Structure formats: C-alpha cells, structure tokens
C-alpha cells in the first residue's frame, strides 16, 4: 500500500512547491482538499488523521492547531514547515546534513521541524565551527542575508509583482527585521549551538528565488586564530561523504569576482564558501541556496523521503 501524504496548506507558496514536486511520483498517495474546502476543520482533521505523513505548510498558530488535532494517540507523522516547533522539545530538526546521525534521527522521528531558509545557511556555516572548537559559542555572531521575495509567501509576491496592489513595493532591494527580533533568531541560536543570540540582518531583492547568507568573522577573536584554510578544512570535514552540501574549494572561491544568489535555483543543494585574504585576519563565510529548495520545499520532501525509508 502506498504511503498517504497530506499537505496541510497546499495552496500556499511552500505547499504548492511540494505538491509540484510530488506530482510525478507514483510511489505515493497524495491526499488533497479542494481549495474551496481548505478551511473546513472536519475535512482537514480527517485528512490529518488518515495520512501517514502530514506536511504542514501553514502559519505558526495554524500549524499548532493541526498538531493539536492529531493529539497524542494518532500515528500520523508530521513535518512542520512553519517556525512553530523548530526549537520545541520532542521535535527533530530537519536539517539532515547538520551533523552525523541527523538523517537517522529524522528517519525515526514522528515529529520533524523543517528548518527556515535563512537558518539553513547560517547554521550550516556556524555549527561545524562551534563543534570543531574554532568558533567560541559566545562569539558575537552576525548574519547578513538576502533572499528572493518568494520567501515572504503570497502576500509579498503580490506586493513585488502586482503594480496595482495597494502595497506594491517598487524598491529593487529592501532591508527588514529592523527591530533585530526576527523569528528565525532563536532557531539560529539553538541549532547553531550559540550562547548568545546572533545579530541577524535580513533583506529581500527583486528576484523571485535564491539566497545568500553571510557570516563575517574576525579570525583573531576565534580559538587559535585560525587561517582561512583551517576554517575551510573544518567545514569540509564536517560535510564529507554527503551530496547535498558542497564546500567549495578555496582555490575556486579565490577566483570568483561575485556571487549570484540565484545560482542554485530549482535545486535542493547548498554551497558553502570561505572568502578572504590569507593573513589579513578576516573571513566571510557564505552560503548559497534556493530559498524554495533546500530552504523550504526541497528540504521537506527530503525529510519525507527519509521518514519513508527512501534514499534522500
């Protein structure tokens, strides 16, 4: 019997992306609610309880409501793409390459919290260096990032694309999260193994999808004053033996004149770079990913496959 998959919120940006990714698969039975019935609580609860895996593509409060509908005695497994459970007790963090054994924990989990797009890049850069003893857990980390506007969902997409929209945004690029209280900060701190909250400055560019995440470092403030090669070696060791996260060779990075945030669009991979000039005491760690791929729907499908015992 094919496993039953229900996308709760399939008509939103992430839900639509997941639905498209599953459309050509004949190994799954994808349950669906017509858009006109998407707010029918009885039908929604029935689908949630019928599914083998429910993928929640909802705002935080609605995601919590779906989990409450399932209660503790139901066998449905859950992947939540919202922010609601990313630091919650009892939930496994759905970044399979985060450290050895994480893919196995996802495979065995009933409750999986899909990572945010910005945190995937930030944690991917930060956590390996903390675990290697290079980046002190109390270092004043800063994270600067730019994302395509699809990361803001249907409302922001309309504001960026529809000139007749009352909230139309004409800017080619804009900074937001100005209070420094972005909802991704707790996730970055917890899974980045940081003792203090990072200073996170996100922005949006006038391109639909793609993302760059930067973590600049003063090397003299790190343990042992490492070189660029030391940072690169730590990242390369951490991600050895898997095919999703690529640590770009230092020599290749040194030849680049610019980084394109759209380079990995329509893929589920992530590239990590170490930039700087050896001997100058500074480094800029950079992650590039598709905010709709490894940063959202791609990661959700990867986690689903792991939970189903399929290669991911």
PDB file of C-alpha atoms in Angstrom:
ATOM      1  CA  UNK A   1       0.000   0.000   0.000  1.00  0.00           C
ATOM      2  CA  UNK A   2       1.319   3.431  -0.912  1.00  0.00           C
ATOM      3  CA  UNK A   3       2.048   5.828   1.964  1.00  0.00           C
ATOM      4  CA  UNK A   4      -0.552   8.575   2.258  1.00  0.00           C
ATOM      5  CA  UNK A   5       0.797  12.133   2.247  1.00  0.00           C
ATOM      6  CA  UNK A   6      -1.332  15.134   3.175  1.00  0.00           C
ATOM      7  CA  UNK A   7      -0.085  18.676   2.562  1.00  0.00           C
ATOM      8  CA  UNK A   8      -1.963  20.830   5.033  1.00  0.00           C
ATOM      9  CA  UNK A   9      -1.859  24.235   3.359  1.00  0.00           C
ATOM     10  CA  UNK A  10      -1.069  23.037  -0.145  1.00  0.00           C
ATOM     11  CA  UNK A  11      -2.346  26.254  -1.730  1.00  0.00           C
ATOM     12  CA  UNK A  12       0.369  28.442  -0.163  1.00  0.00           C
ATOM     13  CA  UNK A  13       3.800  29.038  -1.703  1.00  0.00           C
ATOM     14  CA  UNK A  14       5.615  26.176   0.046  1.00  0.00           C
ATOM     15  CA  UNK A  15       2.630  23.844  -0.230  1.00  0.00           C
ATOM     16  CA  UNK A  16       2.324  24.424  -3.962  1.00  0.00           C
ATOM     17  CA  UNK A  17       6.028  23.756  -4.421  1.00  0.00           C
ATOM     18  CA  UNK A  18       5.796  20.481  -2.502  1.00  0.00           C
ATOM     19  CA  UNK A  19       2.669  19.467  -4.422  1.00  0.00           C
ATOM     20  CA  UNK A  20       4.509  20.052  -7.706  1.00  0.00           C
ATOM     21  CA  UNK A  21       7.476  18.001  -6.532  1.00  0.00           C
ATOM     22  CA  UNK A  22       5.232  15.072  -5.645  1.00  0.00           C
ATOM     23  CA  UNK A  23       3.039  15.303  -8.753  1.00  0.00           C
ATOM     24  CA  UNK A  24       5.084  12.905 -10.835  1.00  0.00           C
ATOM     25  CA  UNK A  25       5.636  10.286  -8.152  1.00  0.00           C
ATOM     26  CA  UNK A  26       3.708   7.030  -8.390  1.00  0.00           C
ATOM     27  CA  UNK A  27       5.016   5.673  -5.073  1.00  0.00           C
ATOM     28  CA  UNK A  28       2.802   7.987  -3.005  1.00  0.00           C
ATOM     29  CA  UNK A  29      -0.899   8.578  -2.448  1.00  0.00           C
ATOM     30  CA  UNK A  30      -1.197  12.360  -2.087  1.00  0.00           C
ATOM     31  CA  UNK A  31      -4.354  13.400  -0.259  1.00  0.00           C
ATOM     32  CA  UNK A  32      -5.830  16.767  -1.132  1.00  0.00           C
ATOM     33  CA  UNK A  33      -8.541  19.172  -0.019  1.00  0.00           C
ATOM     34  CA  UNK A  34     -10.147  21.360  -2.710  1.00  0.00           C
ATOM     35  CA  UNK A  35      -9.171  24.996  -2.242  1.00  0.00           C
ATOM     36  CA  UNK A  36     -12.794  25.945  -1.520  1.00  0.00           C
ATOM     37  CA  UNK A  37     -12.817  23.493   1.406  1.00  0.00           C
ATOM     38  CA  UNK A  38      -9.380  24.298   2.802  1.00  0.00           C
ATOM     39  CA  UNK A  39     -10.856  25.920   5.924  1.00  0.00           C
ATOM     40  CA  UNK A  40     -13.244  23.023   6.628  1.00  0.00           C
ATOM     41  CA  UNK A  41     -11.994  21.818  10.045  1.00  0.00           C
ATOM     42  CA  UNK A  42     -13.793  18.457   9.879  1.00  0.00           C
ATOM     43  CA  UNK A  43     -12.338  17.550   6.492  1.00  0.00           C
ATOM     44  CA  UNK A  44      -8.939  18.855   7.496  1.00  0.00           C
ATOM     45  CA  UNK A  45      -8.864  16.758  10.662  1.00  0.00           C
ATOM     46  CA  UNK A  46      -9.979  13.687   8.720  1.00  0.00           C
ATOM     47  CA  UNK A  47      -7.139  14.140   6.237  1.00  0.00           C
ATOM     48  CA  UNK A  48      -4.609  14.707   9.024  1.00  0.00           C
ATOM     49  CA  UNK A  49      -5.663  11.523  10.791  1.00  0.00           C
ATOM     50  CA  UNK A  50      -5.796   9.461   7.595  1.00  0.00           C
ATOM     51  CA  UNK A  51      -2.310  10.428   6.411  1.00  0.00           C
ATOM     52  CA  UNK A  52       0.856   8.508   7.150  1.00  0.00           C
ATOM     53  CA  UNK A  53       2.762  11.786   6.944  1.00  0.00           C
ATOM     54  CA  UNK A  54       1.229  15.263   7.169  1.00  0.00           C
ATOM     55  CA  UNK A  55       3.322  18.145   5.861  1.00  0.00           C
ATOM     56  CA  UNK A  56       2.178  21.388   7.469  1.00  0.00           C
ATOM     57  CA  UNK A  57       2.580  24.468   5.240  1.00  0.00           C
ATOM     58  CA  UNK A  58       0.782  26.902   7.499  1.00  0.00           C
ATOM     59  CA  UNK A  59       1.316  29.972   9.689  1.00  0.00           C
ATOM     60  CA  UNK A  60       2.594  29.146  13.171  1.00  0.00           C
ATOM     61  CA  UNK A  61      -0.725  29.176  15.012  1.00  0.00           C
ATOM     62  CA  UNK A  62      -2.474  27.109  12.356  1.00  0.00           C
ATOM     63  CA  UNK A  63       0.389  24.590  12.467  1.00  0.00           C
ATOM     64  CA  UNK A  64      -0.020  24.267  16.238  1.00  0.00           C
ATOM     65  CA  UNK A  65      -3.747  23.749  15.680  1.00  0.00           C
ATOM     66  CA  UNK A  66      -3.073  20.908  13.246  1.00  0.00           C
ATOM     67  CA  UNK A  67      -0.750  19.206  15.724  1.00  0.00           C
ATOM     68  CA  UNK A  68      -3.402  19.580  18.428  1.00  0.00           C
ATOM     69  CA  UNK A  69      -5.985  17.971  16.119  1.00  0.00           C
ATOM     70  CA  UNK A  70      -3.801  14.886  15.933  1.00  0.00           C
ATOM     71  CA  UNK A  71      -3.410  14.599  19.675  1.00  0.00           C
ATOM     72  CA  UNK A  72      -1.038  12.123  21.270  1.00  0.00           C
ATOM     73  CA  UNK A  73      -2.686   8.870  20.270  1.00  0.00           C
ATOM     74  CA  UNK A  74      -2.598   9.213  16.497  1.00  0.00           C
ATOM     75  CA  UNK A  75       0.053   7.529  14.361  1.00  0.00           C
ATOM     76  CA  UNK A  76       0.311  10.283  11.737  1.00  0.00           C
ATOM     77  CA  UNK A  77       3.855  11.579  11.430  1.00  0.00           C
ATOM     78  CA  UNK A  78       4.357  15.317  10.941  1.00  0.00           C
ATOM     79  CA  UNK A  79       6.726  17.608   9.067  1.00  0.00           C
ATOM     80  CA  UNK A  80       6.069  21.213  10.078  1.00  0.00           C
ATOM     81  CA  UNK A  81       7.460  23.868   7.723  1.00  0.00           C
ATOM     82  CA  UNK A  82       6.414  26.757   9.990  1.00  0.00           C
ATOM     83  CA  UNK A  83       8.510  28.373  12.723  1.00  0.00           C
ATOM     84  CA  UNK A  84       6.290  26.961  15.453  1.00  0.00           C
ATOM     85  CA  UNK A  85       8.275  23.888  16.509  1.00  0.00           C
ATOM     86  CA  UNK A  86      11.872  24.484  15.397  1.00  0.00           C
ATOM     87  CA  UNK A  87      13.174  24.780  18.949  1.00  0.00           C
ATOM     88  CA  UNK A  88      10.390  22.791  20.634  1.00  0.00           C
ATOM     89  CA  UNK A  89      11.109  19.798  22.844  1.00  0.00           C
ATOM     90  CA  UNK A  90      10.232  16.484  21.225  1.00  0.00           C
ATOM     91  CA  UNK A  91      10.737  17.720  17.654  1.00  0.00           C
ATOM     92  CA  UNK A  92      13.673  16.647  15.500  1.00  0.00           C
ATOM     93  CA  UNK A  93      15.290  19.418  13.482  1.00  0.00           C
ATOM     94  CA  UNK A  94      15.002  18.591   9.787  1.00  0.00           C
ATOM     95  CA  UNK A  95      18.469  19.568   8.556  1.00  0.00           C
ATOM     96  CA  UNK A  96      19.762  16.133   7.590  1.00  0.00           C
ATOM     97  CA  UNK A  97      23.365  17.224   6.941  1.00  0.00           C
ATOM     98  CA  UNK A  98      23.651  19.265  10.149  1.00  0.00           C
ATOM     99  CA  UNK A  99      25.766  16.598  11.805  1.00  0.00           C
ATOM    100  CA  UNK A 100      26.426  12.847  11.561  1.00  0.00           C
ATOM    101  CA  UNK A 101      23.365  10.870  12.603  1.00  0.00           C
ATOM    102  CA  UNK A 102      20.855  13.643  11.974  1.00  0.00           C
ATOM    103  CA  UNK A 103      19.412  11.929   8.899  1.00  0.00           C
ATOM    104  CA  UNK A 104      18.825   8.817  11.002  1.00  0.00           C
ATOM    105  CA  UNK A 105      17.093  10.837  13.721  1.00  0.00           C
ATOM    106  CA  UNK A 106      14.809  12.351  11.077  1.00  0.00           C
ATOM    107  CA  UNK A 107      14.093   8.910   9.630  1.00  0.00           C
ATOM    108  CA  UNK A 108      12.994   7.609  13.047  1.00  0.00           C
ATOM    109  CA  UNK A 109      11.065  10.694  14.159  1.00  0.00           C
ATOM    110  CA  UNK A 110       7.339  11.192  14.443  1.00  0.00           C
ATOM    111  CA  UNK A 111       7.672  14.986  14.641  1.00  0.00           C
ATOM    112  CA  UNK A 112      10.082  16.857  12.357  1.00  0.00           C
ATOM    113  CA  UNK A 113      10.521  20.632  12.228  1.00  0.00           C
ATOM    114  CA  UNK A 114      11.609  21.753   8.768  1.00  0.00           C
ATOM    115  CA  UNK A 115      14.339  24.429   9.012  1.00  0.00           C
ATOM    116  CA  UNK A 116      13.923  28.007   7.895  1.00  0.00           C
ATOM    117  CA  UNK A 117      15.703  29.161   4.740  1.00  0.00           C
ATOM    118  CA  UNK A 118      17.975  31.742   6.406  1.00  0.00           C
ATOM    119  CA  UNK A 119      18.828  29.420   9.327  1.00  0.00           C
ATOM    120  CA  UNK A 120      19.756  26.587   6.958  1.00  0.00           C
ATOM    121  CA  UNK A 121      22.547  28.736   5.554  1.00  0.00           C
ATOM    122  CA  UNK A 122      23.577  30.281   8.873  1.00  0.00           C
ATOM    123  CA  UNK A 123      23.575  27.048  10.868  1.00  0.00           C
ATOM    124  CA  UNK A 124      25.292  25.266   8.014  1.00  0.00           C
ATOM    125  CA  UNK A 125      28.211  27.690   8.402  1.00  0.00           C
ATOM    126  CA  UNK A 126      28.232  28.221  12.166  1.00  0.00           C
ATOM    127  CA  UNK A 127      27.573  24.862  13.820  1.00  0.00           C
ATOM    128  CA  UNK A 128      30.537  22.948  12.320  1.00  0.00           C
ATOM    129  CA  UNK A 129      32.965  25.613  13.552  1.00  0.00           C
ATOM    130  CA  UNK A 130      31.478  25.624  17.047  1.00  0.00           C
ATOM    131  CA  UNK A 131      31.660  21.845  17.208  1.00  0.00           C
ATOM    132  CA  UNK A 132      35.257  21.934  15.948  1.00  0.00           C
ATOM    133  CA  UNK A 133      36.196  24.291  18.786  1.00  0.00           C
ATOM    134  CA  UNK A 134      37.116  27.096  16.372  1.00  0.00           C
ATOM    135  CA  UNK A 135      34.172  29.453  16.846  1.00  0.00           C
ATOM    136  CA  UNK A 136      33.541  30.220  20.533  1.00  0.00           C
ATOM    137  CA  UNK A 137      29.905  29.703  21.494  1.00  0.00           C
ATOM    138  CA  UNK A 138      29.842  33.217  22.984  1.00  0.00           C
ATOM    139  CA  UNK A 139      31.262  34.901  19.855  1.00  0.00           C
ATOM    140  CA  UNK A 140      29.200  37.949  18.749  1.00  0.00           C
ATOM    141  CA  UNK A 141      27.982  36.348  15.526  1.00  0.00           C
ATOM    142  CA  UNK A 142      26.409  38.486  12.834  1.00  0.00           C
ATOM    143  CA  UNK A 143      24.365  37.056   9.966  1.00  0.00           C
ATOM    144  CA  UNK A 144      23.632  39.179   6.896  1.00  0.00           C
ATOM    145  CA  UNK A 145      21.390  37.752   4.198  1.00  0.00           C
ATOM    146  CA  UNK A 146      19.383  38.486   1.077  1.00  0.00           C
ATOM    147  CA  UNK A 147      16.534  36.337  -0.214  1.00  0.00           C
ATOM    148  CA  UNK A 148      14.279  36.228  -3.219  1.00  0.00           C
ATOM    149  CA  UNK A 149      10.837  37.606  -2.498  1.00  0.00           C
ATOM    150  CA  UNK A 150       9.046  34.252  -2.745  1.00  0.00           C
ATOM    151  CA  UNK A 151      10.292  33.610   0.781  1.00  0.00           C
ATOM    152  CA  UNK A 152       7.654  36.054   2.005  1.00  0.00           C
ATOM    153  CA  UNK A 153       4.758  33.992   0.648  1.00  0.00           C
ATOM    154  CA  UNK A 154       1.790  35.040  -1.465  1.00  0.00           C
ATOM    155  CA  UNK A 155       1.354  38.450   0.142  1.00  0.00           C
ATOM    156  CA  UNK A 156       4.913  39.603  -0.545  1.00  0.00           C
ATOM    157  CA  UNK A 157       4.877  38.038  -4.014  1.00  0.00           C
ATOM    158  CA  UNK A 158       1.818  40.140  -4.858  1.00  0.00           C
ATOM    159  CA  UNK A 159       3.428  43.256  -3.384  1.00  0.00           C
ATOM    160  CA  UNK A 160       6.533  42.752  -5.528  1.00  0.00           C
ATOM    161  CA  UNK A 161       4.851  41.695  -8.796  1.00  0.00           C
ATOM    162  CA  UNK A 162       1.490  43.462  -8.983  1.00  0.00           C
ATOM    163  CA  UNK A 163       1.815  47.197  -9.578  1.00  0.00           C
ATOM    164  CA  UNK A 164      -1.923  47.589  -8.920  1.00  0.00           C
ATOM    165  CA  UNK A 165      -1.542  46.136  -5.429  1.00  0.00           C
ATOM    166  CA  UNK A 166      -2.102  48.893  -2.795  1.00  0.00           C
ATOM    167  CA  UNK A 167       1.015  47.654  -1.001  1.00  0.00           C
ATOM    168  CA  UNK A 168       3.172  47.454  -4.131  1.00  0.00           C
ATOM    169  CA  UNK A 169       6.895  47.611  -3.333  1.00  0.00           C
ATOM    170  CA  UNK A 170       8.902  49.356  -6.047  1.00  0.00           C
ATOM    171  CA  UNK A 171      12.275  49.092  -4.331  1.00  0.00           C
ATOM    172  CA  UNK A 172      14.931  46.963  -6.083  1.00  0.00           C
ATOM    173  CA  UNK A 173      16.140  45.781  -2.677  1.00  0.00           C
ATOM    174  CA  UNK A 174      14.987  46.392   0.886  1.00  0.00           C
ATOM    175  CA  UNK A 175      16.143  45.704   4.426  1.00  0.00           C
ATOM    176  CA  UNK A 176      13.682  44.470   7.038  1.00  0.00           C
ATOM    177  CA  UNK A 177      13.746  42.891  10.505  1.00  0.00           C
ATOM    178  CA  UNK A 178      14.870  46.275  11.758  1.00  0.00           C
ATOM    179  CA  UNK A 179      14.000  45.519  15.401  1.00  0.00           C
ATOM    180  CA  UNK A 180      16.609  42.700  15.361  1.00  0.00           C
ATOM    181  CA  UNK A 181      13.901  40.367  16.670  1.00  0.00           C
ATOM    182  CA  UNK A 182      13.349  38.219  13.567  1.00  0.00           C
ATOM    183  CA  UNK A 183      11.559  34.951  14.296  1.00  0.00           C
ATOM    184  CA  UNK A 184      14.488  32.920  12.905  1.00  0.00           C
ATOM    185  CA  UNK A 185      16.942  34.152  15.564  1.00  0.00           C
ATOM    186  CA  UNK A 186      16.034  31.583  18.278  1.00  0.00           C
ATOM    187  CA  UNK A 187      16.443  28.796  15.727  1.00  0.00           C
ATOM    188  CA  UNK A 188      19.865  30.064  14.641  1.00  0.00           C
ATOM    189  CA  UNK A 189      20.997  30.341  18.240  1.00  0.00           C
ATOM    190  CA  UNK A 190      19.731  26.936  19.366  1.00  0.00           C
ATOM    191  CA  UNK A 191      20.897  24.843  16.416  1.00  0.00           C
ATOM    192  CA  UNK A 192      23.993  26.952  15.841  1.00  0.00           C
ATOM    193  CA  UNK A 193      24.997  25.993  19.407  1.00  0.00           C
ATOM    194  CA  UNK A 194      25.454  29.666  20.293  1.00  0.00           C
ATOM    195  CA  UNK A 195      25.282  31.053  23.821  1.00  0.00           C
ATOM    196  CA  UNK A 196      24.182  34.493  22.654  1.00  0.00           C
ATOM    197  CA  UNK A 197      21.690  35.446  20.001  1.00  0.00           C
ATOM    198  CA  UNK A 198      23.240  36.331  16.649  1.00  0.00           C
ATOM    199  CA  UNK A 199      22.674  39.777  15.213  1.00  0.00           C
ATOM    200  CA  UNK A 200      20.602  38.967  12.133  1.00  0.00           C
ATOM    201  CA  UNK A 201      20.042  41.461   9.311  1.00  0.00           C
ATOM    202  CA  UNK A 202      17.793  40.060   6.539  1.00  0.00           C
ATOM    203  CA  UNK A 203      16.889  41.698   3.246  1.00  0.00           C
ATOM    204  CA  UNK A 204      14.899  40.979   0.093  1.00  0.00           C
ATOM    205  CA  UNK A 205      15.925  41.576  -3.501  1.00  0.00           C
ATOM    206  CA  UNK A 206      13.817  41.999  -6.623  1.00  0.00           C
ATOM    207  CA  UNK A 207      14.338  38.419  -7.756  1.00  0.00           C
ATOM    208  CA  UNK A 208      11.877  35.625  -7.171  1.00  0.00           C
ATOM    209  CA  UNK A 209      14.020  32.956  -5.567  1.00  0.00           C
ATOM    210  CA  UNK A 210      17.549  32.288  -4.406  1.00  0.00           C
ATOM    211  CA  UNK A 211      19.502  33.316  -1.331  1.00  0.00           C
ATOM    212  CA  UNK A 212      22.872  34.394   0.038  1.00  0.00           C
ATOM    213  CA  UNK A 213      23.676  34.111   3.753  1.00  0.00           C
ATOM    214  CA  UNK A 214      26.886  35.672   5.123  1.00  0.00           C
ATOM    215  CA  UNK A 215      28.702  35.214   8.444  1.00  0.00           C
ATOM    216  CA  UNK A 216      31.732  37.557   8.700  1.00  0.00           C
ATOM    217  CA  UNK A 217      34.424  36.707  11.266  1.00  0.00           C
ATOM    218  CA  UNK A 218      37.491  38.313  12.855  1.00  0.00           C
ATOM    219  CA  UNK A 219      39.968  35.440  12.961  1.00  0.00           C
ATOM    220  CA  UNK A 220      41.986  36.827  15.888  1.00  0.00           C
ATOM    221  CA  UNK A 221      38.864  36.506  18.062  1.00  0.00           C
ATOM    222  CA  UNK A 222      38.468  32.810  17.261  1.00  0.00           C
ATOM    223  CA  UNK A 223      40.118  29.949  19.107  1.00  0.00           C
ATOM    224  CA  UNK A 224      43.711  29.578  17.943  1.00  0.00           C
ATOM    225  CA  UNK A 225      43.443  32.442  15.431  1.00  0.00           C
ATOM    226  CA  UNK A 226      42.710  30.052  12.552  1.00  0.00           C
ATOM    227  CA  UNK A 227      43.599  30.639   8.925  1.00  0.00           C
ATOM    228  CA  UNK A 228      41.125  30.601   6.044  1.00  0.00           C
ATOM    229  CA  UNK A 229      42.419  27.118   5.264  1.00  0.00           C
ATOM    230  CA  UNK A 230      41.610  25.999   8.833  1.00  0.00           C
ATOM    231  CA  UNK A 231      38.029  27.223   8.520  1.00  0.00           C
ATOM    232  CA  UNK A 232      37.636  25.557   5.149  1.00  0.00           C
ATOM    233  CA  UNK A 233      39.112  22.279   6.407  1.00  0.00           C
ATOM    234  CA  UNK A 234      36.690  22.202   9.351  1.00  0.00           C
ATOM    235  CA  UNK A 235      33.704  22.716   7.051  1.00  0.00           C
ATOM    236  CA  UNK A 236      34.981  20.150   4.538  1.00  0.00           C
ATOM    237  CA  UNK A 237      35.465  17.532   7.265  1.00  0.00           C
ATOM    238  CA  UNK A 238      32.017  18.186   8.664  1.00  0.00           C
ATOM    239  CA  UNK A 239      30.220  17.709   5.346  1.00  0.00           C
ATOM    240  CA  UNK A 240      32.361  14.907   3.921  1.00  0.00           C
ATOM    241  CA  UNK A 241      30.511  11.931   2.474  1.00  0.00           C
ATOM    242  CA  UNK A 242      27.178  13.524   1.587  1.00  0.00           C
ATOM    243  CA  UNK A 243      25.857  15.045  -1.632  1.00  0.00           C
ATOM    244  CA  UNK A 244      23.639  17.952  -0.584  1.00  0.00           C
ATOM    245  CA  UNK A 245      26.030  20.472   0.996  1.00  0.00           C
ATOM    246  CA  UNK A 246      29.089  21.338  -1.110  1.00  0.00           C
ATOM    247  CA  UNK A 247      32.075  23.104   0.447  1.00  0.00           C
ATOM    248  CA  UNK A 248      33.616  24.945  -2.492  1.00  0.00           C
ATOM    249  CA  UNK A 249      37.433  24.614  -2.690  1.00  0.00           C
ATOM    250  CA  UNK A 250      39.388  27.647  -1.503  1.00  0.00           C
ATOM    251  CA  UNK A 251      41.199  27.922  -4.824  1.00  0.00           C
ATOM    252  CA  UNK A 252      37.917  28.050  -6.720  1.00  0.00           C
ATOM    253  CA  UNK A 253      36.447  30.615  -4.310  1.00  0.00           C
ATOM    254  CA  UNK A 254      39.521  32.834  -4.677  1.00  0.00           C
ATOM    255  CA  UNK A 255      38.901  33.091  -8.409  1.00  0.00           C
ATOM    256  CA  UNK A 256      35.339  34.373  -8.071  1.00  0.00           C
ATOM    257  CA  UNK A 257      34.545  38.051  -8.626  1.00  0.00           C
ATOM    258  CA  UNK A 258      30.927  37.881  -7.436  1.00  0.00           C
ATOM    259  CA  UNK A 259      28.286  35.552  -6.000  1.00  0.00           C
ATOM    260  CA  UNK A 260      24.889  35.087  -7.654  1.00  0.00           C
ATOM    261  CA  UNK A 261      22.036  34.348  -5.196  1.00  0.00           C
ATOM    262  CA  UNK A 262      20.107  32.573  -7.954  1.00  0.00           C
ATOM    263  CA  UNK A 263      22.901  30.122  -8.838  1.00  0.00           C
ATOM    264  CA  UNK A 264      21.221  27.142  -7.187  1.00  0.00           C
ATOM    265  CA  UNK A 265      17.629  27.925  -8.127  1.00  0.00           C
ATOM    266  CA  UNK A 266      15.490  24.838  -8.743  1.00  0.00           C
ATOM    267  CA  UNK A 267      17.951  22.619  -6.894  1.00  0.00           C
ATOM    268  CA  UNK A 268      17.909  21.138  -3.391  1.00  0.00           C
ATOM    269  CA  UNK A 269      21.601  21.668  -2.696  1.00  0.00           C
ATOM    270  CA  UNK A 270      23.619  24.295  -0.846  1.00  0.00           C
ATOM    271  CA  UNK A 271      27.106  25.675  -1.476  1.00  0.00           C
ATOM    272  CA  UNK A 272      29.380  26.978   1.276  1.00  0.00           C
ATOM    273  CA  UNK A 273      32.293  29.343   0.603  1.00  0.00           C
ATOM    274  CA  UNK A 274      35.170  30.735   2.668  1.00  0.00           C
ATOM    275  CA  UNK A 275      36.256  34.153   1.382  1.00  0.00           C
ATOM    276  CA  UNK A 276      39.040  36.485   2.470  1.00  0.00           C
ATOM    277  CA  UNK A 277      42.728  37.171   2.011  1.00  0.00           C
ATOM    278  CA  UNK A 278      45.070  34.842   3.864  1.00  0.00           C
ATOM    279  CA  UNK A 279      46.988  36.727   6.545  1.00  0.00           C
ATOM    280  CA  UNK A 280      44.563  39.662   6.755  1.00  0.00           C
ATOM    281  CA  UNK A 281      42.731  38.308   9.808  1.00  0.00           C
ATOM    282  CA  UNK A 282      39.215  38.347   8.401  1.00  0.00           C
ATOM    283  CA  UNK A 283      36.918  35.824   6.760  1.00  0.00           C
ATOM    284  CA  UNK A 284      33.475  35.943   5.211  1.00  0.00           C
ATOM    285  CA  UNK A 285      31.626  32.640   5.296  1.00  0.00           C
ATOM    286  CA  UNK A 286      28.915  32.450   2.638  1.00  0.00           C
ATOM    287  CA  UNK A 287      26.084  30.035   1.934  1.00  0.00           C
ATOM    288  CA  UNK A 288      24.108  29.990  -1.322  1.00  0.00           C
ATOM    289  CA  UNK A 289      20.855  28.062  -1.643  1.00  0.00           C
ATOM    290  CA  UNK A 290      17.413  28.195  -3.202  1.00  0.00           C
ATOM    291  CA  UNK A 291      15.042  29.559  -0.571  1.00  0.00           C
ATOM    292  CA  UNK A 292      12.306  27.366  -2.099  1.00  0.00           C
ATOM    293  CA  UNK A 293      14.584  24.327  -2.438  1.00  0.00           C
ATOM    294  CA  UNK A 294      16.933  23.375   0.389  1.00  0.00           C
ATOM    295  CA  UNK A 295      15.448  26.360   2.207  1.00  0.00           C
ATOM    296  CA  UNK A 296      11.842  25.076   2.181  1.00  0.00           C
ATOM    297  CA  UNK A 297      10.008  22.577  -0.011  1.00  0.00           C
ATOM    298  CA  UNK A 298      13.098  20.685  -1.119  1.00  0.00           C
ATOM    299  CA  UNK A 299      14.089  20.046   2.488  1.00  0.00           C
ATOM    300  CA  UNK A 300      10.528  18.988   3.357  1.00  0.00           C
ATOM    301  CA  UNK A 301      10.478  16.382   0.566  1.00  0.00           C
ATOM    302  CA  UNK A 302      13.957  15.213   1.577  1.00  0.00           C
ATOM    303  CA  UNK A 303      12.743  14.756   5.159  1.00  0.00           C
ATOM    304  CA  UNK A 304       9.604  12.956   3.966  1.00  0.00           C
ATOM    305  CA  UNK A 305      11.730  10.511   1.977  1.00  0.00           C
ATOM    306  CA  UNK A 306      13.955   9.867   4.979  1.00  0.00           C
ATOM    307  CA  UNK A 307      10.878   9.165   7.124  1.00  0.00           C
ATOM    308  CA  UNK A 308       9.624   6.753   4.463  1.00  0.00           C
ATOM    309  CA  UNK A 309      12.940   4.906   4.418  1.00  0.00           C
ATOM    310  CA  UNK A 310      13.902   6.151   0.967  1.00  0.00           C
ATOM    311  CA  UNK A 311      17.288   7.494  -0.048  1.00  0.00           C
ATOM    312  CA  UNK A 312      17.399  11.272   0.262  1.00  0.00           C
TER     313      UNK A 312
END
